[in-house]
Coordinates of N, CA, C and O in Angstrom, one line a residue:
M1 N 104.6 135.3 114.4 CA 104.2 134.3 113.4 C 102.9 133.7 113.6 O 102.1 133.7 112.8
K2 N 102.5 133.5 114.9 CA 101.3 132.9 115.2 C 100.1 134.0 115.0 O 99.2 133.6 114.4
D3 N 100.4 135.3 115.1 CA 99.4 136.3 114.9 C 99.2 136.4 113.4 O 98.0 136.6 112.9
L4 N 100.2 136.2 112.5 CA 100.1 136.4 111.1 C 99.3 135.2 110.6 O 98.4 135.4 109.8
I5 N 99.6 133.9 111.1 CA 98.8 132.9 110.6 C 97.3 133.0 111.1 O 96.3 132.7 110.2
L6 N 97.0 133.4 112.3 CA 95.7 133.4 112.6 C 95.0 134.7 111.9 O 93.8 134.5 111.8
K7 N 95.8 135.6 111.6 CA 95.1 136.8 110.9 C 94.6 136.2 109.4 O 93.6 136.7 109.0
R8 N 95.3 135.4 108.8 CA 95.1 134.9 107.6 C 94.4 133.4 107.7 O 94.7 132.6 106.9
E9 N 93.8 133.1 108.7 CA 93.3 131.7 109.0 C 92.4 131.4 107.9 O 92.6 130.1 107.6
R10 N 91.5 132.1 107.4 CA 90.6 131.6 106.4 C 91.3 131.2 105.1 O 91.0 130.0 104.4
I11 N 92.6 131.9 104.8 CA 93.2 131.3 103.5 C 93.8 130.1 103.9 O 93.8 129.2 103.0
F12 N 94.4 129.8 105.0 CA 95.1 128.5 105.2 C 94.0 127.4 105.4 O 94.2 126.3 105.0
H13 N 92.8 127.8 106.0 CA 91.8 126.9 106.0 C 91.3 126.4 104.8 O 91.1 125.1 104.5
F14 N 91.1 127.3 103.8 CA 90.7 126.9 102.4 C 91.6 126.2 101.7 O 91.3 125.3 100.8
L15 N 92.9 126.6 101.8 CA 94.0 125.8 101.3 C 94.1 124.3 101.7 O 94.2 123.4 100.9
S16 N 93.8 124.2 102.9 CA 93.8 122.8 103.4 C 92.7 122.1 103.0 O 92.8 120.9 102.6
L17 N 91.5 122.7 103.0 CA 90.4 122.1 102.5 C 90.5 121.8 100.8 O 90.1 120.6 100.4
G18 N 91.1 122.6 100.2 CA 91.4 122.4 98.9 C 92.3 121.2 98.6 O 92.1 120.5 97.6
L19 N 93.4 121.1 99.3 CA 94.2 119.9 99.2 C 93.4 118.5 99.7 O 93.5 117.6 98.8
I20 N 92.6 118.5 100.5 CA 91.8 117.5 100.8 C 90.8 117.1 99.7 O 90.7 116.0 99.3
A21 N 90.3 118.2 99.1 CA 89.3 118.0 98.0 C 90.0 117.4 96.8 O 89.5 116.5 96.1
V22 N 91.3 117.9 96.4 CA 92.0 117.4 95.3 C 92.5 116.0 95.4 O 92.5 115.2 94.5
S23 N 92.7 115.6 96.6 CA 93.1 114.2 96.9 C 92.1 113.2 96.7 O 92.3 112.1 96.4
L24 N 90.8 113.7 96.6 CA 89.7 112.8 96.3 C 89.8 112.2 94.8 O 89.3 111.1 94.5
F25 N 90.3 113.0 94.0 CA 90.3 112.9 92.4 C 91.5 112.1 91.9 O 91.7 111.9 90.8
L26 N 92.5 111.9 92.8 CA 93.8 111.3 92.3 C 93.7 109.7 92.4 O 92.9 109.2 93.3
K27 N 94.4 109.1 91.4 CA 94.3 107.7 91.4 C 95.5 107.0 92.3 O 95.4 106.0 92.8
D28 N 96.7 107.6 92.1 CA 97.9 107.2 92.8 C 97.7 107.3 94.2 O 97.5 108.3 94.9
P29 N 97.9 106.0 95.0 CA 97.8 106.1 96.6 C 98.7 106.9 97.2 O 98.4 107.6 98.2
F30 N 99.9 107.0 96.8 CA 100.9 107.8 97.5 C 100.7 109.3 97.4 O 100.7 110.1 98.2
Q31 N 100.2 109.7 96.1 CA 99.9 111.0 95.9 C 98.7 111.5 96.8 O 98.6 112.5 97.2
K32 N 97.6 110.6 96.6 CA 96.4 110.8 97.3 C 96.6 111.0 98.8 O 96.1 111.9 99.4
M33 N 97.4 110.1 99.4 CA 97.6 110.2 100.9 C 98.5 111.3 101.3 O 98.4 112.0 102.3
S34 N 99.5 111.7 100.4 CA 100.3 112.9 100.8 C 99.4 114.2 100.8 O 99.6 114.9 101.6
L35 N 98.7 114.3 99.8 CA 97.8 115.6 99.8 C 96.7 115.5 100.9 O 96.6 116.5 101.6
L36 N 96.2 114.3 101.2 CA 95.2 114.2 102.4 C 95.9 114.5 103.7 O 95.3 115.3 104.4
V37 N 97.1 114.0 103.9 CA 97.7 114.2 105.1 C 98.2 115.7 105.4 O 98.0 116.2 106.4
V38 N 98.7 116.2 104.4 CA 99.0 117.6 104.4 C 97.8 118.5 104.7 O 97.9 119.5 105.5
G39 N 96.7 118.2 104.0 CA 95.6 119.0 104.2 C 95.0 118.8 105.7 O 94.7 119.8 106.4
I40 N 95.0 117.6 106.2 CA 94.5 117.4 107.5 C 95.6 118.0 108.6 O 95.0 118.6 109.5
L41 N 96.7 117.9 108.3 CA 97.9 118.5 109.2 C 97.7 120.1 109.2 O 97.9 120.8 110.2
G42 N 97.4 120.6 108.0 CA 97.0 122.2 108.0 C 95.9 122.4 108.9 O 96.0 123.5 109.7
L43 N 94.9 121.7 108.8 CA 93.6 121.9 109.7 C 93.9 121.7 111.2 O 93.6 122.6 112.0
L44 N 94.7 120.8 111.4 CA 95.2 120.4 112.8 C 96.1 121.6 113.3 O 95.9 121.9 114.4
F45 N 96.9 122.1 112.5 CA 97.9 123.1 112.9 C 97.1 124.4 113.3 O 97.3 125.0 114.4
L46 N 96.0 124.8 112.6 CA 95.3 125.8 112.8 C 94.5 125.7 114.1 O 94.3 126.6 114.9
S47 N 94.0 124.4 114.4 CA 93.3 124.1 115.5 C 94.2 124.2 116.8 O 93.7 124.6 117.9
V48 N 95.4 123.8 116.6 CA 96.4 123.9 117.8 C 96.7 125.3 118.1 O 96.7 125.8 119.2
L49 N 96.9 126.2 117.1 CA 97.0 127.6 117.2 C 95.8 128.3 117.9 O 95.9 129.2 118.8
K50 N 94.6 127.8 117.5 CA 93.3 128.4 118.3 C 93.0 127.7 119.5 O 92.0 128.2 120.1
K51 N 93.7 126.7 119.9 CA 93.6 126.0 121.2 C 92.1 125.4 121.2 O 91.4 125.5 122.1
Q52 N 91.7 124.7 120.1 CA 90.4 124.2 120.0 C 90.5 122.6 120.3 O 90.9 121.9 119.2
K53 N 90.4 122.2 121.5 CA 90.7 120.9 121.8 C 89.8 119.7 121.1 O 90.4 118.7 120.8
M54 N 88.6 120.0 120.9 CA 87.8 119.1 120.3 C 88.1 118.8 118.9 O 88.2 117.7 118.4
L55 N 88.5 119.9 118.2 CA 88.9 119.8 116.8 C 90.3 119.1 116.6 O 90.5 118.3 115.7
I56 N 91.1 119.3 117.6 CA 92.4 118.7 117.6 C 92.3 117.1 117.7 O 92.8 116.4 117.0
I57 N 91.4 116.7 118.5 CA 91.0 115.3 118.6 C 90.4 114.7 117.3 O 90.8 113.7 117.0
I58 N 89.5 115.6 116.8 CA 88.8 114.9 115.6 C 89.9 114.8 114.4 O 89.8 113.9 113.7
Y59 N 90.7 115.9 114.4 CA 91.6 115.7 113.2 C 92.7 114.7 113.4 O 93.3 114.1 112.6
A60 N 93.2 114.5 114.8 CA 94.0 113.2 115.1 C 93.4 112.0 114.7 O 94.1 111.2 114.0
V61 N 92.2 111.9 115.0 CA 91.4 110.6 114.6 C 91.3 110.5 112.9 O 91.5 109.4 112.4
L62 N 91.1 111.6 112.4 CA 91.1 111.6 110.8 C 92.4 111.2 110.3 O 92.5 110.5 109.3
L63 N 93.5 111.5 111.0 CA 94.9 111.1 110.4 C 95.0 109.6 110.6 O 95.5 109.0 109.8
L64 N 94.5 109.1 111.7 CA 94.5 107.6 111.9 C 93.6 106.9 110.9 O 93.9 105.8 110.4
A65 N 92.4 107.5 110.6 CA 91.5 107.0 109.6 C 92.2 107.0 108.1 O 92.0 106.1 107.4
A66 N 92.8 108.1 107.9 CA 93.6 108.1 106.7 C 94.6 107.1 106.5 O 94.9 106.4 105.5
A67 N 95.4 106.8 107.5 CA 96.4 105.7 107.5 C 95.8 104.3 107.3 O 96.2 103.6 106.6
A68 N 94.7 104.3 108.0 CA 94.0 102.8 107.8 C 93.3 102.9 106.4 O 93.5 101.7 105.7
F69 N 92.9 103.9 105.8 CA 92.5 103.8 104.4 C 93.5 103.6 103.5 O 93.3 102.9 102.5
F70 N 94.7 104.3 103.7 CA 95.8 103.8 102.9 C 96.3 102.3 102.8 O 96.6 102.0 101.8
Y71 N 96.3 101.9 104.0 CA 96.5 100.4 104.2 C 95.4 99.5 103.3 O 95.8 98.7 102.7
Y72 N 94.3 100.0 103.5 CA 93.2 99.3 102.8 C 93.3 99.5 101.1 O 93.0 98.5 100.5
L73 N 93.6 100.7 100.8 CA 93.7 101.1 99.5 C 94.9 100.3 98.8 O 94.8 99.9 97.5
T74 N 96.0 100.0 99.4 CA 97.1 99.3 98.8 C 97.0 97.9 99.1 O 97.9 97.1 98.7
G75 N 95.9 97.4 99.7 CA 95.7 95.9 99.8 C 96.7 95.4 100.9 O 96.9 94.1 100.9
G76 N 97.1 96.1 101.7 CA 98.1 95.5 102.7 C 99.6 95.5 102.2 O 100.5 95.1 103.1
N77 N 99.8 95.6 101.0 CA 101.2 95.6 100.5 C 101.6 97.1 100.2 O 101.3 97.6 99.1
I78 N 102.4 97.6 101.1 CA 102.8 98.9 101.0 C 104.3 98.8 100.4 O 105.2 98.5 101.1
Q79 N 104.4 99.1 99.0 CA 105.7 99.0 98.4 C 106.0 100.4 97.9 O 105.0 101.0 97.3
M80 N 107.1 100.9 98.2 CA 107.5 102.2 97.9 C 107.6 102.3 96.4 O 108.2 101.3 95.7
P81 N 107.2 103.4 95.6 CA 107.5 103.5 94.3 C 109.1 103.5 93.8 O 109.8 103.8 94.7
E82 N 109.3 103.2 92.7 CA 110.7 103.3 92.3 C 111.4 104.7 92.4 O 112.6 104.6 92.7
S83 N 110.8 105.7 92.5 CA 111.4 106.9 92.6 C 111.9 107.2 94.0 O 112.8 108.0 94.2
F84 N 111.3 106.5 95.0 CA 111.9 106.6 96.5 C 113.0 105.9 96.6 O 113.7 105.9 97.8
N85 N 113.4 104.9 95.8 CA 114.6 103.9 96.1 C 115.8 104.6 95.6 O 115.9 105.3 94.8

C-alpha cells in the first residue's frame, strides 16, 4: 500500500492542495475547516510516508493554526449546525 501511494505521490499531493485551495472560497466555517484539515492531513500523511521530519512539523503547526483560525472565524462560539444534532 505504501509503495502504491508513493508511486502516485503527485496525484495525492495535488488533490490535497486542491482541497486546501477550494476551502479558501467557501463561506461556511465548518465546510471550510473540514476541507482545509483533510487537505493538510493528506500532505501530512505523504510526509510521514516519505519520512520528511521537517515537513511533518510544519504540517502539524499548520493544523494547530487552522484550529486557531476556526476559533477566530466563529468568534469563539463554536455551535454545531443543526444537521449534527
